[in-house]
Coordinates of C-alpha atoms in Angstrom, one line a residue:
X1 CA -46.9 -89.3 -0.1
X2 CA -43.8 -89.1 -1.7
X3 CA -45.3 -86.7 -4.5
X4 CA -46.9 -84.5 -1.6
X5 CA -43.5 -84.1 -0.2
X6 CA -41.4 -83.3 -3.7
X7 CA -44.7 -80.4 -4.5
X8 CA -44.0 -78.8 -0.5
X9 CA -40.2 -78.7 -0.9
X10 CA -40.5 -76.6 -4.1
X11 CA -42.9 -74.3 -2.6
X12 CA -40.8 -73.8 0.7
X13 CA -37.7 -72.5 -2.0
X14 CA -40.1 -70.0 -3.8
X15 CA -41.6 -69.0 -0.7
X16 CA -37.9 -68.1 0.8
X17 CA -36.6 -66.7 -2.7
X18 CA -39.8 -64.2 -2.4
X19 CA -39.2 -63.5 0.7
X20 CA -35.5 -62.2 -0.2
X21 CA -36.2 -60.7 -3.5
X22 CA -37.3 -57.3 -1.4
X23 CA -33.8 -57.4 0.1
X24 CA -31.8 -57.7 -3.0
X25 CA -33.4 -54.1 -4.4
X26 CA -32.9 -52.3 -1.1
X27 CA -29.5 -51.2 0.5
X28 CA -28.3 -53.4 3.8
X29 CA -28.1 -51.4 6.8
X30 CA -23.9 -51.3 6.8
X31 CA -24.4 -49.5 3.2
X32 CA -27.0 -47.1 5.0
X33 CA -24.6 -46.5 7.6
X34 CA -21.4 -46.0 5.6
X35 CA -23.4 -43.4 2.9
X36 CA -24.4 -41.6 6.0
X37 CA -20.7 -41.4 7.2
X38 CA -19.6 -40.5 4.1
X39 CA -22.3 -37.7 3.9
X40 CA -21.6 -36.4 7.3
X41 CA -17.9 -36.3 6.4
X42 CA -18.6 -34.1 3.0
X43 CA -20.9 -31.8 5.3
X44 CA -17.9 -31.0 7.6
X45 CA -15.7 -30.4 5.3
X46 CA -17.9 -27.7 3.6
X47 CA -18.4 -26.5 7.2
X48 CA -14.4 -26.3 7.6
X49 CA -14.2 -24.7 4.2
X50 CA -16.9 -22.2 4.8
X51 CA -15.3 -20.7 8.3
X52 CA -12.0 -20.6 6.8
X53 CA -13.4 -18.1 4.0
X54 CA -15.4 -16.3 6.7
X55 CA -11.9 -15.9 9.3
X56 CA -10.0 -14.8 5.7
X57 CA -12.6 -12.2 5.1
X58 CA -13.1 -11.2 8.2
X59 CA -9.2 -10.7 8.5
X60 CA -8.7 -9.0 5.4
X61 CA -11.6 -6.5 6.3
X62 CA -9.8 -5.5 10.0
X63 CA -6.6 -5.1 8.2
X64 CA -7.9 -2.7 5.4
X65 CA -9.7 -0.8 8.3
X66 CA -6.6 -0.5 10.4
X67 CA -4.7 0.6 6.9
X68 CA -6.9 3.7 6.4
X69 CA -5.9 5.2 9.1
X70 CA -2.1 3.4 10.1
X71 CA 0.6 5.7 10.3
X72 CA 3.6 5.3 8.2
X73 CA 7.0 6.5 8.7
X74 CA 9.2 7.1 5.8
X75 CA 12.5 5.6 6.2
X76 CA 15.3 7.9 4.7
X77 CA 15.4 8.0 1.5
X78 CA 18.5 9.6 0.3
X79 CA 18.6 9.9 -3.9
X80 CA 21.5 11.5 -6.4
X81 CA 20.4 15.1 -7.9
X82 CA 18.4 14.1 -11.2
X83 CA 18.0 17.4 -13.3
X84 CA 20.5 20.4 -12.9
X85 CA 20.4 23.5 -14.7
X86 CA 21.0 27.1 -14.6
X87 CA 17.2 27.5 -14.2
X88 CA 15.6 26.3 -10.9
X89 CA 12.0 25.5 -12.3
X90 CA 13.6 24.0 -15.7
X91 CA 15.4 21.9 -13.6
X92 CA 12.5 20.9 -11.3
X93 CA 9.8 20.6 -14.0
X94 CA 12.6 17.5 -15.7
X95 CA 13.7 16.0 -12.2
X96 CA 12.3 12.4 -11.2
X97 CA 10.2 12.3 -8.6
X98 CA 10.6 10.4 -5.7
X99 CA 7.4 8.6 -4.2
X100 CA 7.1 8.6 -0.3
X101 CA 3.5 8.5 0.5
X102 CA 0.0 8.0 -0.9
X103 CA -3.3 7.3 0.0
X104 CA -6.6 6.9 -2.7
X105 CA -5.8 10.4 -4.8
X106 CA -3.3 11.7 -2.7
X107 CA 0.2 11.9 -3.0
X108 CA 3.3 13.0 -1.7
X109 CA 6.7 13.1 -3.6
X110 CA 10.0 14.9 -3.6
X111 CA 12.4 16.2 -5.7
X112 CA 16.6 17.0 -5.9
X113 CA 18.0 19.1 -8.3
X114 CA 21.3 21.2 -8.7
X115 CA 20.4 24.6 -9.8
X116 CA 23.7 26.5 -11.2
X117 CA 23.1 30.2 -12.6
X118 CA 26.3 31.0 -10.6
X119 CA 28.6 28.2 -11.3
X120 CA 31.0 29.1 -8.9
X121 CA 28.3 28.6 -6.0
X122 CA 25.4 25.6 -7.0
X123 CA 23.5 25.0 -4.7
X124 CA 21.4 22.2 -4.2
X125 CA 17.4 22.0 -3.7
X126 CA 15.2 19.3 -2.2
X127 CA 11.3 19.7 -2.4
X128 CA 8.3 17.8 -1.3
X129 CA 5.4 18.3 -3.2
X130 CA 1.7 17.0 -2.7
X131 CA -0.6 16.0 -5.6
X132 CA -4.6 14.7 -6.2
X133 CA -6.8 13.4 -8.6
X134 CA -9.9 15.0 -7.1
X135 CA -10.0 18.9 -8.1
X136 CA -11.7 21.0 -5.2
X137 CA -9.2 19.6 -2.6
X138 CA -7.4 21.6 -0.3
X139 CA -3.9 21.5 1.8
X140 CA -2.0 23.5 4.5
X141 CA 1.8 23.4 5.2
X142 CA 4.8 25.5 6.4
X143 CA 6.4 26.0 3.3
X144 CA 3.2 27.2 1.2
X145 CA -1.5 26.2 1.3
X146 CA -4.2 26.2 -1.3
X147 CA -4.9 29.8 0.1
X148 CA -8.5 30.9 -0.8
X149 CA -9.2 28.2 -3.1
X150 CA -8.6 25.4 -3.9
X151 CA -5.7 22.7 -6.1
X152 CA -6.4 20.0 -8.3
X153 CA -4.8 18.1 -10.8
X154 CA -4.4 20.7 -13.4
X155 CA -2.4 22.8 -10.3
X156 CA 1.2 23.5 -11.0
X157 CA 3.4 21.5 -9.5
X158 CA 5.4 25.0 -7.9
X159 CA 2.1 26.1 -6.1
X160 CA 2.0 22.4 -4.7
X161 CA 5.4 22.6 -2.4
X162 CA 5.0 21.7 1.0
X163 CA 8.6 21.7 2.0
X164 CA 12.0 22.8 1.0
X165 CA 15.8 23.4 1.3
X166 CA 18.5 24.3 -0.2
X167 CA 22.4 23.4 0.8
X168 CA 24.9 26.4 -1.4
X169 CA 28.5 25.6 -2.3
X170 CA 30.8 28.3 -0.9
X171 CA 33.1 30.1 -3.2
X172 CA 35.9 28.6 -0.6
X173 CA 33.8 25.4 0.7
X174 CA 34.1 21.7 -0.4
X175 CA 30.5 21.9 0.4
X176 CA 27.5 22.2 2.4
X177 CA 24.4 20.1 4.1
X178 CA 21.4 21.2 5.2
X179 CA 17.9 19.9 7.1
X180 CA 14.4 21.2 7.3
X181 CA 14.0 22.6 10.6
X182 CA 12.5 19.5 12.7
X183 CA 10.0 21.7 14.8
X184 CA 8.4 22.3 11.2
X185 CA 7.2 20.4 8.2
X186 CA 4.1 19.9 9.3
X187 CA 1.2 19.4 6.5
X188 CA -2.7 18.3 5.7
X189 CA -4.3 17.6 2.6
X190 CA -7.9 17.0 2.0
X191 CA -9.3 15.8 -0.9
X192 CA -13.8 16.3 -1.9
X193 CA -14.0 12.1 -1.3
X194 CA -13.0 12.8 2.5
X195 CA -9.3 10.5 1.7
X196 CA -6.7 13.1 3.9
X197 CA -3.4 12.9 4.3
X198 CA -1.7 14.6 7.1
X199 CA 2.2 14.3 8.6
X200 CA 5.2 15.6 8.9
X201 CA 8.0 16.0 6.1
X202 CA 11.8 16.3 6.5
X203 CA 13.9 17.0 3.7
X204 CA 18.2 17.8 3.2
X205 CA 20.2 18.7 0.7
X206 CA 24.1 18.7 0.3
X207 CA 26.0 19.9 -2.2
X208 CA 30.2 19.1 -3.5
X209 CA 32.0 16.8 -0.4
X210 CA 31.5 19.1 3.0
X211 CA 34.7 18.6 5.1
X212 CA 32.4 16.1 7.8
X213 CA 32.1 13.8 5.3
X214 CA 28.7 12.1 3.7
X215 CA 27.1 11.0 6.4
X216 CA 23.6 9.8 6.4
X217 CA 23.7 11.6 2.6
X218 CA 25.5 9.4 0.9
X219 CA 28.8 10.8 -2.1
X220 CA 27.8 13.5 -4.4
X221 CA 25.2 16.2 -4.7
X222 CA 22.1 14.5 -2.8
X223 CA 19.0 14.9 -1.1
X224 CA 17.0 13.1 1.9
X225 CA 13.8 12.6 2.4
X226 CA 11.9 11.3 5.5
X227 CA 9.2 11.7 8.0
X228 CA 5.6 10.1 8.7
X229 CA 2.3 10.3 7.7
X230 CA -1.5 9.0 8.6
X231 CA -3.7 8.2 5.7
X232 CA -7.5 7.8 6.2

């Protein structure tokens, strides 16, 4: 009897040991549980990540769509004379220009230079020209066009003016100032790609130290520039 009984309480551990061994190999439920959190958790945060690019995208895309066609007004820009010389065009072609607007191949930039062939009475130009990369393009403006034909970038910068004026010093004046006639100035440029630019230009000059002072100029022998434009 007591040898029956020491055989049975043997067999009762394996039997319990084989019935756990299954249960060491596999994961307990809790584990299951917290990998499934931890999975879920991963998910959403891809998710999160994955709208966020979307709403940046999105964003940047309605911006650049509201850029190509914005309109931007050029603050006044008032610059020192940068070239002078007793030729107008000499001075022009060494003057620095002054960036105001640009859109793809299209530019717009002006120019101030003191032209003296009669030193006794300088005077003092501001120009706006227009430029592009894309020959075959075409522009209209008060002060000059592309005519029958067209411009490109091989076009010389003096048959690419869209405005000007000029402010003389007396032989008896401290000096002058001029503007560009408000009510004109207007201006379009069109390029083969279909990038335009269109606006209005205002430009003034003033030469030597007029008696009502420098004003929105500024000392010395200046120009201004200003306006808006709309690129598309």
């Amino acid at each position: 009897m007591e040898r029956t009984r020491l055989i049975i309480i043997p067999l009762a551990v394996i039997g319990a040991i084989a019935i756990a061994l299954p249960a060491f190999g596999a994961p307990s439920p809790d584990v299951l549980a917290k990998r499934a959190l931890g999975l879920a958790k991963k998910s959403d945060a891809r998710s999160k990540k994955a709208y966020s690019r979307a709403t940046q995208a999105r964003t940047t895309a309605r911006s650049a769509a509201a850029s190509a066609g914005r309109t931007t007004v050029i603050k006044r820009t008032s610059v020192a004379v940068s070239a002078t010389n007793a030729d107008l065009d000499t001075a022009l072609a060494a003057a620095t220009k002054v960036p105001l607007a640009s859109v793809g191949g299209l530019t717009m930039y002006g120019k101030c230079v003191k032209e003296t062939s009669n030193p006794s009475n300088p005077g003092v130009y501001g120009r706006i020209f227009v430029s592009t990369t894309e020959a075959g393009s075409v522009f209209s403006s008060d002060e000059n066009d592309s005519g029958n034909g067209y411009f490109g970038p091989a076009t010389a910068e003096a048959q690419r003016a869209i405005a000007s004026v000029v402010s003389y010093a007396g032989f008896s004046d401290p000096g002058t100032l001029n503007l560009s006639d408000a009510q004109k100035g207007g201006f379009a440029v069109m390029a083969p790609s279909g990038t335009s630019l269109y606006g209005m230009t205002v430009v003034g000059t003033k030469v030597g130290s007029p008696t009502a002072g420098d004003g929105a100029f500024g000392a010395g022998d200046r120009c201004i520039f200003g306006g808006y434009v709309i690129g598309a």
